[in-house]
Tab-separated table of C-alpha atoms in Angstrom:
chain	number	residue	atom	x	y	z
A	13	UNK	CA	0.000	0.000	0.000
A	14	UNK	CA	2.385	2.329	0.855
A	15	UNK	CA	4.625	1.284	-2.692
A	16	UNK	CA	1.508	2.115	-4.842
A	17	UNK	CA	1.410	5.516	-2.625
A	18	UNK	CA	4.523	6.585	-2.901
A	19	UNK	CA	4.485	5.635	-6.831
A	20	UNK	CA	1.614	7.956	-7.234
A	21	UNK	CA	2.839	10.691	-5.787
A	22	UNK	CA	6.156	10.433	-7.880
A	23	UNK	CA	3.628	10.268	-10.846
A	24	UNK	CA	2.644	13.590	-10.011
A	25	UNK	CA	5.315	15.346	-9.476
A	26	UNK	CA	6.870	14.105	-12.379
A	27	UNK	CA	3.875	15.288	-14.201
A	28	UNK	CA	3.691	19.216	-12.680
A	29	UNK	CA	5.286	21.559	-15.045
A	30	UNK	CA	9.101	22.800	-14.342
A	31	UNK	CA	8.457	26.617	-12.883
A	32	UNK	CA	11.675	28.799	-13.064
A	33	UNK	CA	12.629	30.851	-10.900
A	34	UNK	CA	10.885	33.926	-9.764
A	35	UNK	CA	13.016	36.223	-8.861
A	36	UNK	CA	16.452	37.293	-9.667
A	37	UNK	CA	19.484	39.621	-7.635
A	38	UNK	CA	20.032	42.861	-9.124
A	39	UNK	CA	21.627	45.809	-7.948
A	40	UNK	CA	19.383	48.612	-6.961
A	41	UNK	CA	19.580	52.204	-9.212
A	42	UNK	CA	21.491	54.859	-8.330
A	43	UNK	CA	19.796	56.860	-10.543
A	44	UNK	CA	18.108	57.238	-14.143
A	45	UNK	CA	19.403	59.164	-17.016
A	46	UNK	CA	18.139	59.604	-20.396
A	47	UNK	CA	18.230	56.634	-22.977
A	48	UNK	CA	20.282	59.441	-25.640
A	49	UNK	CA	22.688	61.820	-26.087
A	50	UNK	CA	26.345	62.210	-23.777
A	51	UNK	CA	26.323	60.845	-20.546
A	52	UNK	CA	22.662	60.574	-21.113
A	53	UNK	CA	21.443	64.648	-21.123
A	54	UNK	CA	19.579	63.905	-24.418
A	55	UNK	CA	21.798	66.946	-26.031
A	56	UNK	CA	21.322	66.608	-29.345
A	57	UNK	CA	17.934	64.817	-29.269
A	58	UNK	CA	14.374	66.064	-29.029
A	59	UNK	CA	11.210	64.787	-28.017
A	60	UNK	CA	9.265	64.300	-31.965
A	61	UNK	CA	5.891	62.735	-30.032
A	62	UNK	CA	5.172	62.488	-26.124
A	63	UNK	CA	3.074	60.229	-24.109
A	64	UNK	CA	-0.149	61.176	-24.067
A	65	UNK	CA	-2.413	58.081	-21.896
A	66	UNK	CA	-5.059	56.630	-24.528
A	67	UNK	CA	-2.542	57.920	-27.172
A	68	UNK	CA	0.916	57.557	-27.470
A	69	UNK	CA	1.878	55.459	-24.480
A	70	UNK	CA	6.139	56.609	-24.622
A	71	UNK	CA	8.121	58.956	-26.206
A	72	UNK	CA	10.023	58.572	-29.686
A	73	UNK	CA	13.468	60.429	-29.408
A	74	UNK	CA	14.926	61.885	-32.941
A	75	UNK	CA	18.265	63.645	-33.719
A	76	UNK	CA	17.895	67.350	-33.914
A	77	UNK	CA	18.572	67.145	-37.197
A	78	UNK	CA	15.838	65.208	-38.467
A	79	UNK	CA	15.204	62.459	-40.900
A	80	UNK	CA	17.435	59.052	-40.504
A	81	UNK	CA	20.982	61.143	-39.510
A	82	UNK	CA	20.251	59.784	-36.072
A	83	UNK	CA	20.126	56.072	-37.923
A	84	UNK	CA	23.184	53.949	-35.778
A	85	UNK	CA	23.745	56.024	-32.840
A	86	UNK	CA	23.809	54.608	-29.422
A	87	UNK	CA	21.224	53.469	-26.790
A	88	UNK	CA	22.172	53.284	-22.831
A	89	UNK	CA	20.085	51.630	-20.397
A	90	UNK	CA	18.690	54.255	-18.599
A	91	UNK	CA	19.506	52.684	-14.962
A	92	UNK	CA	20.775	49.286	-13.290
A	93	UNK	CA	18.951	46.646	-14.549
A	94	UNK	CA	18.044	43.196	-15.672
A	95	UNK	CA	16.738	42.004	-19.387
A	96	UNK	CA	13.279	40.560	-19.702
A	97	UNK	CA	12.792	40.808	-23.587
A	98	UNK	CA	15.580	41.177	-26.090
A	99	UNK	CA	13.785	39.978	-29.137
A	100	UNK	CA	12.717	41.243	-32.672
A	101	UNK	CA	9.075	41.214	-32.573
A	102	UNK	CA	8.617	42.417	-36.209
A	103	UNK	CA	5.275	44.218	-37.328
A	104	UNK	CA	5.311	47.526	-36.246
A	105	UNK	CA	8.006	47.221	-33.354
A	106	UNK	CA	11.171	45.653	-34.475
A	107	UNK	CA	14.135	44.985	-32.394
A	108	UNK	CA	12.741	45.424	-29.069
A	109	UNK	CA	14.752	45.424	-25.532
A	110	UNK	CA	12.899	45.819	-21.875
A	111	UNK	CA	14.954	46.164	-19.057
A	112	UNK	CA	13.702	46.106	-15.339
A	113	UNK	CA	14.890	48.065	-12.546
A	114	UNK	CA	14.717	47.773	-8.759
A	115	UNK	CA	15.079	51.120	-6.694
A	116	UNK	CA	14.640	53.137	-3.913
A	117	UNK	CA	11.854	55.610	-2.790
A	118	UNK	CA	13.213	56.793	0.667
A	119	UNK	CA	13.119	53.524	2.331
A	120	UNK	CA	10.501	51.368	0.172
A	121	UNK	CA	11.848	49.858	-2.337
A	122	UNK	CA	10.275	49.862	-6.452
A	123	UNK	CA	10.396	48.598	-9.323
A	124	UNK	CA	9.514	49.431	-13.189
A	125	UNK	CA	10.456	48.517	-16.593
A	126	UNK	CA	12.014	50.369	-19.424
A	127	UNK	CA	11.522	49.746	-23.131
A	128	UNK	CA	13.553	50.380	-25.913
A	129	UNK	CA	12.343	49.928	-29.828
A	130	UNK	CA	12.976	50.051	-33.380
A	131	UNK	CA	16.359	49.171	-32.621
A	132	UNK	CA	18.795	48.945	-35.508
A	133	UNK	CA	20.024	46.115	-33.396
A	134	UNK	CA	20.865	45.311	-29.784
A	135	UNK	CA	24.260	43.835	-27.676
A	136	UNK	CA	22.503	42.450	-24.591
A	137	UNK	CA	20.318	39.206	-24.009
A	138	UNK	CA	17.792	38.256	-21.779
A	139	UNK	CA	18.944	37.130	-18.500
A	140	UNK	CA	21.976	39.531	-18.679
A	141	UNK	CA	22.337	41.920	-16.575
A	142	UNK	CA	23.721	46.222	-17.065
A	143	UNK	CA	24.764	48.748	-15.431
A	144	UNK	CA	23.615	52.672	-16.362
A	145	UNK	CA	25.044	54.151	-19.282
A	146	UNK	CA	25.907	50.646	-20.889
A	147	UNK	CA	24.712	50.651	-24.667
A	148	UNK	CA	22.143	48.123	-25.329
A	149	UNK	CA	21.612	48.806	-28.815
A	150	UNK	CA	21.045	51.271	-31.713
A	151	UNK	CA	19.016	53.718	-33.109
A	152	UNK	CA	16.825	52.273	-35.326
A	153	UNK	CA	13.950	52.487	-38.116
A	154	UNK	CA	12.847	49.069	-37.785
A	155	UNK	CA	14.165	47.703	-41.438
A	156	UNK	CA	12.829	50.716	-43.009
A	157	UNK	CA	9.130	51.322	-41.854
A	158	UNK	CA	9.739	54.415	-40.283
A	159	UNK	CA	12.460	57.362	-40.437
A	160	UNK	CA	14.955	56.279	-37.335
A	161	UNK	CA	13.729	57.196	-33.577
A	162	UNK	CA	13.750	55.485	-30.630
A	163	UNK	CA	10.597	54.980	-29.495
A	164	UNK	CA	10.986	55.002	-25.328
A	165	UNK	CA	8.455	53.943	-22.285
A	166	UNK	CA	8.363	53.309	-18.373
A	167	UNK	CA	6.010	51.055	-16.915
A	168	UNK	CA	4.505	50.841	-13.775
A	169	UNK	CA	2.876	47.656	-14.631
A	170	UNK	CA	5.438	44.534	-14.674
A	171	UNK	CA	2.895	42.165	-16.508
A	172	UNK	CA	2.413	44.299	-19.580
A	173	UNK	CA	5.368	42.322	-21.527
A	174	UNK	CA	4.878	43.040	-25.414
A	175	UNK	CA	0.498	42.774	-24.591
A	176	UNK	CA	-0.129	46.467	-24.722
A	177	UNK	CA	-3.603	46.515	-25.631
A	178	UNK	CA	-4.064	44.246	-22.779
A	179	UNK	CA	-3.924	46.758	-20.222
A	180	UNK	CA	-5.021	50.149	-19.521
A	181	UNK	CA	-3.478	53.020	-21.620
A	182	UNK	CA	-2.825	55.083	-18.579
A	183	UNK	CA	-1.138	56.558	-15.411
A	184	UNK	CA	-2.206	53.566	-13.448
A	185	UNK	CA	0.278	51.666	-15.898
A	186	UNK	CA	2.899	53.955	-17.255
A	187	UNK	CA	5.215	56.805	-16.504
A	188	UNK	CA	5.923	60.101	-18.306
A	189	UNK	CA	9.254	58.925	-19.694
A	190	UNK	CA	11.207	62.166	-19.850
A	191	UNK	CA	9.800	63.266	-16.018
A	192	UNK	CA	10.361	60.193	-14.266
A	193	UNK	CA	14.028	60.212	-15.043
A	194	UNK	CA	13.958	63.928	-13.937
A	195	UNK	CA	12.340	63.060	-10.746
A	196	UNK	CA	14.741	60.060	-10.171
A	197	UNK	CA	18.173	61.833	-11.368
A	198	UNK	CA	19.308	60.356	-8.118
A	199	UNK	CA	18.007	57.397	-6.350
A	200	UNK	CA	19.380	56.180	-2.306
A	201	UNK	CA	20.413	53.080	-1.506
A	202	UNK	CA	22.539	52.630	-5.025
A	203	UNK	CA	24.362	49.719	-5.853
A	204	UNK	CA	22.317	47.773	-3.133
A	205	UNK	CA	21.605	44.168	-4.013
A	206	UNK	CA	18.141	43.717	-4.517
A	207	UNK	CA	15.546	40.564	-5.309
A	208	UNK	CA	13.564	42.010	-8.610
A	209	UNK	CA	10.602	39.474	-9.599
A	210	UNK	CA	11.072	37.638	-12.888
A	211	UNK	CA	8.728	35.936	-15.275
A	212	UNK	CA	5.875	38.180	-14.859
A	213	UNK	CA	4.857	38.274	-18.478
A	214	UNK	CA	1.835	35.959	-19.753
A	215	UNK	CA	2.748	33.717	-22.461
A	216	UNK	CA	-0.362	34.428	-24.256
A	217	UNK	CA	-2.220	37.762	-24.941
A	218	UNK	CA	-4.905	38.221	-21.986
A	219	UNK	CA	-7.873	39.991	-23.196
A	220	UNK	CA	-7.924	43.501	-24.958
A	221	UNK	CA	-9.086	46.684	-23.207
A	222	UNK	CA	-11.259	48.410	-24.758
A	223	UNK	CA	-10.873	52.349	-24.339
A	224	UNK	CA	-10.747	55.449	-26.343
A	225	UNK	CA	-8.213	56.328	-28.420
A	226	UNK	CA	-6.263	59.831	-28.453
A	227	UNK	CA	-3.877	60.953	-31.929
A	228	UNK	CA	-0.337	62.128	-30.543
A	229	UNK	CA	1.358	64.989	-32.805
A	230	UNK	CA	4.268	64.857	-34.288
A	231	UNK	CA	6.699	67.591	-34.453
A	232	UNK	CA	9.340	68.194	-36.361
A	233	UNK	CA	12.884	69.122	-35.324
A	234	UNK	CA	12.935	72.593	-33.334
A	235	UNK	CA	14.961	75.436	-34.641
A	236	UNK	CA	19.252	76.034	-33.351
A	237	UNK	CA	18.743	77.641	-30.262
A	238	UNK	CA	15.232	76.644	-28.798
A	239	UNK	CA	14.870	75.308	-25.536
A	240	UNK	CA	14.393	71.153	-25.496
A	241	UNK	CA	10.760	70.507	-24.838
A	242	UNK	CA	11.695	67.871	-22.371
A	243	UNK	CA	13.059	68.053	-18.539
A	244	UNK	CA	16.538	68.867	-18.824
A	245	UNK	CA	18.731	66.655	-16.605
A	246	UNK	CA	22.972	66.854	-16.245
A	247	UNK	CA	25.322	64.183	-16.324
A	248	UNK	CA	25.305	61.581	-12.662
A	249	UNK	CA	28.551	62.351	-10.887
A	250	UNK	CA	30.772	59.303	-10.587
A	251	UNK	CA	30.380	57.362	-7.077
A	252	UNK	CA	31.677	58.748	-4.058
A	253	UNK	CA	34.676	56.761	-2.787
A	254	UNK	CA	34.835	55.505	1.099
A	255	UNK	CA	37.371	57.708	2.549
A	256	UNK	CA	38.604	55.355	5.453
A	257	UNK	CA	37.949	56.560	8.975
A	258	UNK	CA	41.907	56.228	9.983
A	259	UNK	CA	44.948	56.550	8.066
A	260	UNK	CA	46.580	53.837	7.018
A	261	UNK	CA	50.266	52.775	8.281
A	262	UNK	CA	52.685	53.061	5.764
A	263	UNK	CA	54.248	50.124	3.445
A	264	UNK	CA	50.549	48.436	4.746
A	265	UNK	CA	48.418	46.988	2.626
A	266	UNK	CA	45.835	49.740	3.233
A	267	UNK	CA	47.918	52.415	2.353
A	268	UNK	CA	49.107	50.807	-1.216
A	269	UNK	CA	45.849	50.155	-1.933
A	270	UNK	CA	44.770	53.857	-1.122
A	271	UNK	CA	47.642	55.110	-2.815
A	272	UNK	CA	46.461	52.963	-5.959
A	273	UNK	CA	43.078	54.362	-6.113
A	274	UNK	CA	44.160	58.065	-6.008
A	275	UNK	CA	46.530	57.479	-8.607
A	276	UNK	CA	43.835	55.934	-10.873
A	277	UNK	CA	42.273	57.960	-13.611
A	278	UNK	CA	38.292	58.168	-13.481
A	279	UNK	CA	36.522	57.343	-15.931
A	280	UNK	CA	32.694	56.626	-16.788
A	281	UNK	CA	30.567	53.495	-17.398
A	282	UNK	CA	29.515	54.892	-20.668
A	283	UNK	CA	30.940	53.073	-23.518
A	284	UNK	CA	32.328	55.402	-26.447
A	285	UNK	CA	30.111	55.207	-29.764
A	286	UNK	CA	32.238	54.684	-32.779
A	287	UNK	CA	31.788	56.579	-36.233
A	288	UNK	CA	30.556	59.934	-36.333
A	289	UNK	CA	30.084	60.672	-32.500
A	290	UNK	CA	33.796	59.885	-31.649
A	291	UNK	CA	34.932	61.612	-28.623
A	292	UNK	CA	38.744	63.368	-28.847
A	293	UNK	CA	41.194	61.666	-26.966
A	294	UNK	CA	41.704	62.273	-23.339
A	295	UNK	CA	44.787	64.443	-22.783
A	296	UNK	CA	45.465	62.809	-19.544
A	297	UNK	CA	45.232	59.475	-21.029
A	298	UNK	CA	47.452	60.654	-23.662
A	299	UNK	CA	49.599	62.056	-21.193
A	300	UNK	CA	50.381	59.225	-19.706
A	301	UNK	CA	50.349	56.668	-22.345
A	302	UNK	CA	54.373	55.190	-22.999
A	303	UNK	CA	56.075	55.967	-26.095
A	304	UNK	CA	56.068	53.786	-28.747
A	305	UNK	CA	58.472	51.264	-28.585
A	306	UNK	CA	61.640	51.722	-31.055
A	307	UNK	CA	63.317	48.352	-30.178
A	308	UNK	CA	63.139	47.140	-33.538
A	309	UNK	CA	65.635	48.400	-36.300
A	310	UNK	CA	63.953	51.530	-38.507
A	311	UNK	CA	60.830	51.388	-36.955
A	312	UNK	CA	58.850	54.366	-36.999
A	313	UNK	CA	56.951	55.983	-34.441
A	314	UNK	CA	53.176	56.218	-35.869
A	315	UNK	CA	51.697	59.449	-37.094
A	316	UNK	CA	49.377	61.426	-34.609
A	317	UNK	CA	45.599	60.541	-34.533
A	318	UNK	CA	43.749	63.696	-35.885
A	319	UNK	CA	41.045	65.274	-33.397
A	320	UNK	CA	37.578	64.636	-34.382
A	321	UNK	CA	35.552	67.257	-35.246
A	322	UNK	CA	33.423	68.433	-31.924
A	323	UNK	CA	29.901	68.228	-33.553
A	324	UNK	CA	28.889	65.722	-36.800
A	325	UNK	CA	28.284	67.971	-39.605
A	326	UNK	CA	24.446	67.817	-40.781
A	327	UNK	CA	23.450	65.751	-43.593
A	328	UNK	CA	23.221	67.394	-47.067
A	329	UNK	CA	19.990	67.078	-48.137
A	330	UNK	CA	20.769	64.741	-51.714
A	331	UNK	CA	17.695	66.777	-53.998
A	332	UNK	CA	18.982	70.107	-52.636
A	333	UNK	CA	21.558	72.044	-55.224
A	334	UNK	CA	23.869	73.737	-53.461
A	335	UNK	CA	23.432	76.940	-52.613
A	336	UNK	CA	19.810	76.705	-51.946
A	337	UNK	CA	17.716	76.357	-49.359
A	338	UNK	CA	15.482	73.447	-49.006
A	339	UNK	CA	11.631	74.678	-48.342
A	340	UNK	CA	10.006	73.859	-44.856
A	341	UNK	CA	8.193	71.234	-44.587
A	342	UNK	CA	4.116	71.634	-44.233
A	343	UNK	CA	1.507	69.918	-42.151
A	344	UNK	CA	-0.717	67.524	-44.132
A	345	UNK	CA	-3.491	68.308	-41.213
A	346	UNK	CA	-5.890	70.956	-40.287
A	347	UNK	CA	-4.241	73.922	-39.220
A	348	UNK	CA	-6.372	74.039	-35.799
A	349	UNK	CA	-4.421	70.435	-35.343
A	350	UNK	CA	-0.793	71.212	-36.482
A	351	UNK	CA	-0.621	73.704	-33.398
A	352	UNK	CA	-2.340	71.036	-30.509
A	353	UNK	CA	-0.524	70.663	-27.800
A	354	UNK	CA	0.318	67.726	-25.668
A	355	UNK	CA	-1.015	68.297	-22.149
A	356	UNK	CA	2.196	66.940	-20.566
A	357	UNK	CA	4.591	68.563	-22.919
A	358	UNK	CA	5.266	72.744	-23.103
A	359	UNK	CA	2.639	74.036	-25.593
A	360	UNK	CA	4.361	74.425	-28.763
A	361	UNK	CA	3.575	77.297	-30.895
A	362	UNK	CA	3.878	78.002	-34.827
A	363	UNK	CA	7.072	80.135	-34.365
A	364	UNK	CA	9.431	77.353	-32.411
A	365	UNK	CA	7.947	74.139	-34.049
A	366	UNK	CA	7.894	72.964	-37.489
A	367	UNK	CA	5.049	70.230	-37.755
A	368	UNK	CA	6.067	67.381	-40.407
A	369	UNK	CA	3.699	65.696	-42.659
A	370	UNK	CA	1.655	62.841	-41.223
A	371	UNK	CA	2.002	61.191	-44.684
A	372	UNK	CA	5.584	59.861	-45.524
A	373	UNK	CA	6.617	61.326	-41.629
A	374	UNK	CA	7.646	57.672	-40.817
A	375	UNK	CA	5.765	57.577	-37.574
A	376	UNK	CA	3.018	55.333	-39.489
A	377	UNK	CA	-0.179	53.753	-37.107
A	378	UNK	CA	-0.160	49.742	-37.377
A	379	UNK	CA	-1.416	48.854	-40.086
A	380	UNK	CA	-2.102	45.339	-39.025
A	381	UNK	CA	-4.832	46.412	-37.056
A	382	UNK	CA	-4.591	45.823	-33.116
A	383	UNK	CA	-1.379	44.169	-32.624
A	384	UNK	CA	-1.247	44.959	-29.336
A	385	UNK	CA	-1.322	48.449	-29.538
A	386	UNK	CA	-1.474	51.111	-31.994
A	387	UNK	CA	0.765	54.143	-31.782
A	388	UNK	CA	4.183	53.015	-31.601
């Protein structure tokens, strides 16, 4: 009797699905910058179309300059984090990467996701872990379908996955992108080891919710010299180090080791883009850098690297003869529209923003219907 018992219950655990595991050890953010732009400021990048709840539920990020010339250029994870989805989903989203983040709120500690699409591609995989700054990716257009952005959201909601149009289109589920990073330029407890929960995402769309829906405009890039229409934040400052509470003996450990770390140059987790937003070499770096070794007989000592230039030039415009100046481009929309302002955006007014045309913009609605979500 107690055989055939024991037999059965072997049968069914042998029979119950494998469940991974739940939750996973992260380190906790020490703050949030912008997805764009050195150190993440989002200088050189504006805000094309907000979030607007029943609308457009993120923000797509452009190159001041319009068009594709932001095609390539780098992503950073906005925060410490861990990958949930690196994936191409195709349709209207592409290469798609969602990081989530554990941090701290005084003493209680949160958690939210950040997504990333239309990537040209993407260097991380799910499971991985990051640290802020780290690129993730590029700048994409998603093979074409739309001029290059990066379309950007936070989530409140950690079940939400890739099933948009499961869930309400709303505050109770998503952030302001540009505002929560503001808000969270600096988080406590940094660098804290924290248990963030894991496999939240249905495997299966859940039902859609219905709601209204709300057109987002799109705006073109601003004119040199406007303000951004987004909340300006400044480069993180680089960890404080533990100053010891006695000085060390020296010829101790301790004191090599502190001698070691003031001697060290500082540097930042940001990794440095190739191409055409090369940095110039540091002079420190270059400073100290050896000479080139002239062991070998007639060896030369190689030629000087050239500085970059500090800003890319912009993009000639290929149907524009030179010498002439290409003509503005027009709204394809009501005039009483081309001027309507996003609530949670500054108003924009005829005189600092040049609407493009909805036709041909690149920022197309899905065409495949639903999808889980139009707007992207």
């Amino acid at each position: 009797m107690r055989l055939s018992v024991l037999c059965a219950v072997a049968f069914i655990v042998s029979a119950l699905p494998l469940r991974a595991e739940d939750t996973a050890v992260v380190r906790a953010a020490d703050g949030f910058q912008l997805p764009v732009g050195p150190n993440g400021t989002g200088e050189g990048y504006y805000i094309a179309r907000g979030y607007r709840p029943n609308g457009h539920l993120g923000e797509d990020w452009n190159g001041v300059h319009g068009g594709n010339t932001d095609l390539g250029d780098p992503v950073y994870a906005i925060a410490s984090g861990y990958v949930m989805f690196a994936r191409n989903y195709h349709v209207g989203w592409g290469n798609v990467v969602i990081l989530r983040h554990a941090y701290y709120e005084g003493s209680t500690l949160k958690f939210c996701d950040s997504l990333y699409g239309h990537l040209l591609d993407f260097s991380v995989q799910e499971g991985e872990q990051v640290h802020r700054g780290q690129q993730i990716g590029r700048i994409g257009n998603n093979f074409g379908m739309y001029e290059a952005h990066l379309h950007f959201e936070m989530r409140k909601n950690l079940q939400i996955g890739m099933f948009r149009s499961s869930f309400a289109r709303d505050f109770s589920n998503y952030f302001t992108p540009n505002e929560f990073v503001a808000t969270h330029h600096a988080c406590p407890n940094g660098n804290h080891m924290a248990n963030i929960p894991i496999n939240t995402y249905p495997p299966v769309a859940p039902p859609v919710v219905a709601g209204p829906h709300v057109e987002s405009p799109v705006f073109g890039p601003p004119p040199a010299g406007a303000p951004p229409r987004f909340a300006r934040v400044s480069p993180l400052p680089p960890p404080a180090r533990v100053v010891p509470s006695s000085t060390p003996e020296p010829g101790s450990v301790e004191a090599r080791i502190e001698r070691s770390l003031e001697s060290t140059t500082s540097f930042t987790s940001t990794p440095i883009p190739s191409g055409k937003h090369s940095a110039k070499p540091s002079t420190a770096l270059a400073a100290a850098s050896p000479p080139p070794s002239s062991s070998k007989k007639g060896s030369k000592a190689p030629a000087p690297i050239a500085d970059a230039p500090a800003t890319p030039a912009p993009l000639a415009n290929k149907r524009t003869r030179q010498g002439q100046t290409p003509a503005p481009a027009t709204a394809n929309r009501p005039e009483t529209e081309t001027i309507e302002s996003d609530p949670l955006l500054p108003a924009p007014t005829t005189t600092n923003v040049v609407p493009i045309q909805r036709s041909g913009s690149g920022f197309k609605v899905d065409r495949f219907g639903d999808m889980r979500g139009k707007g992207y």
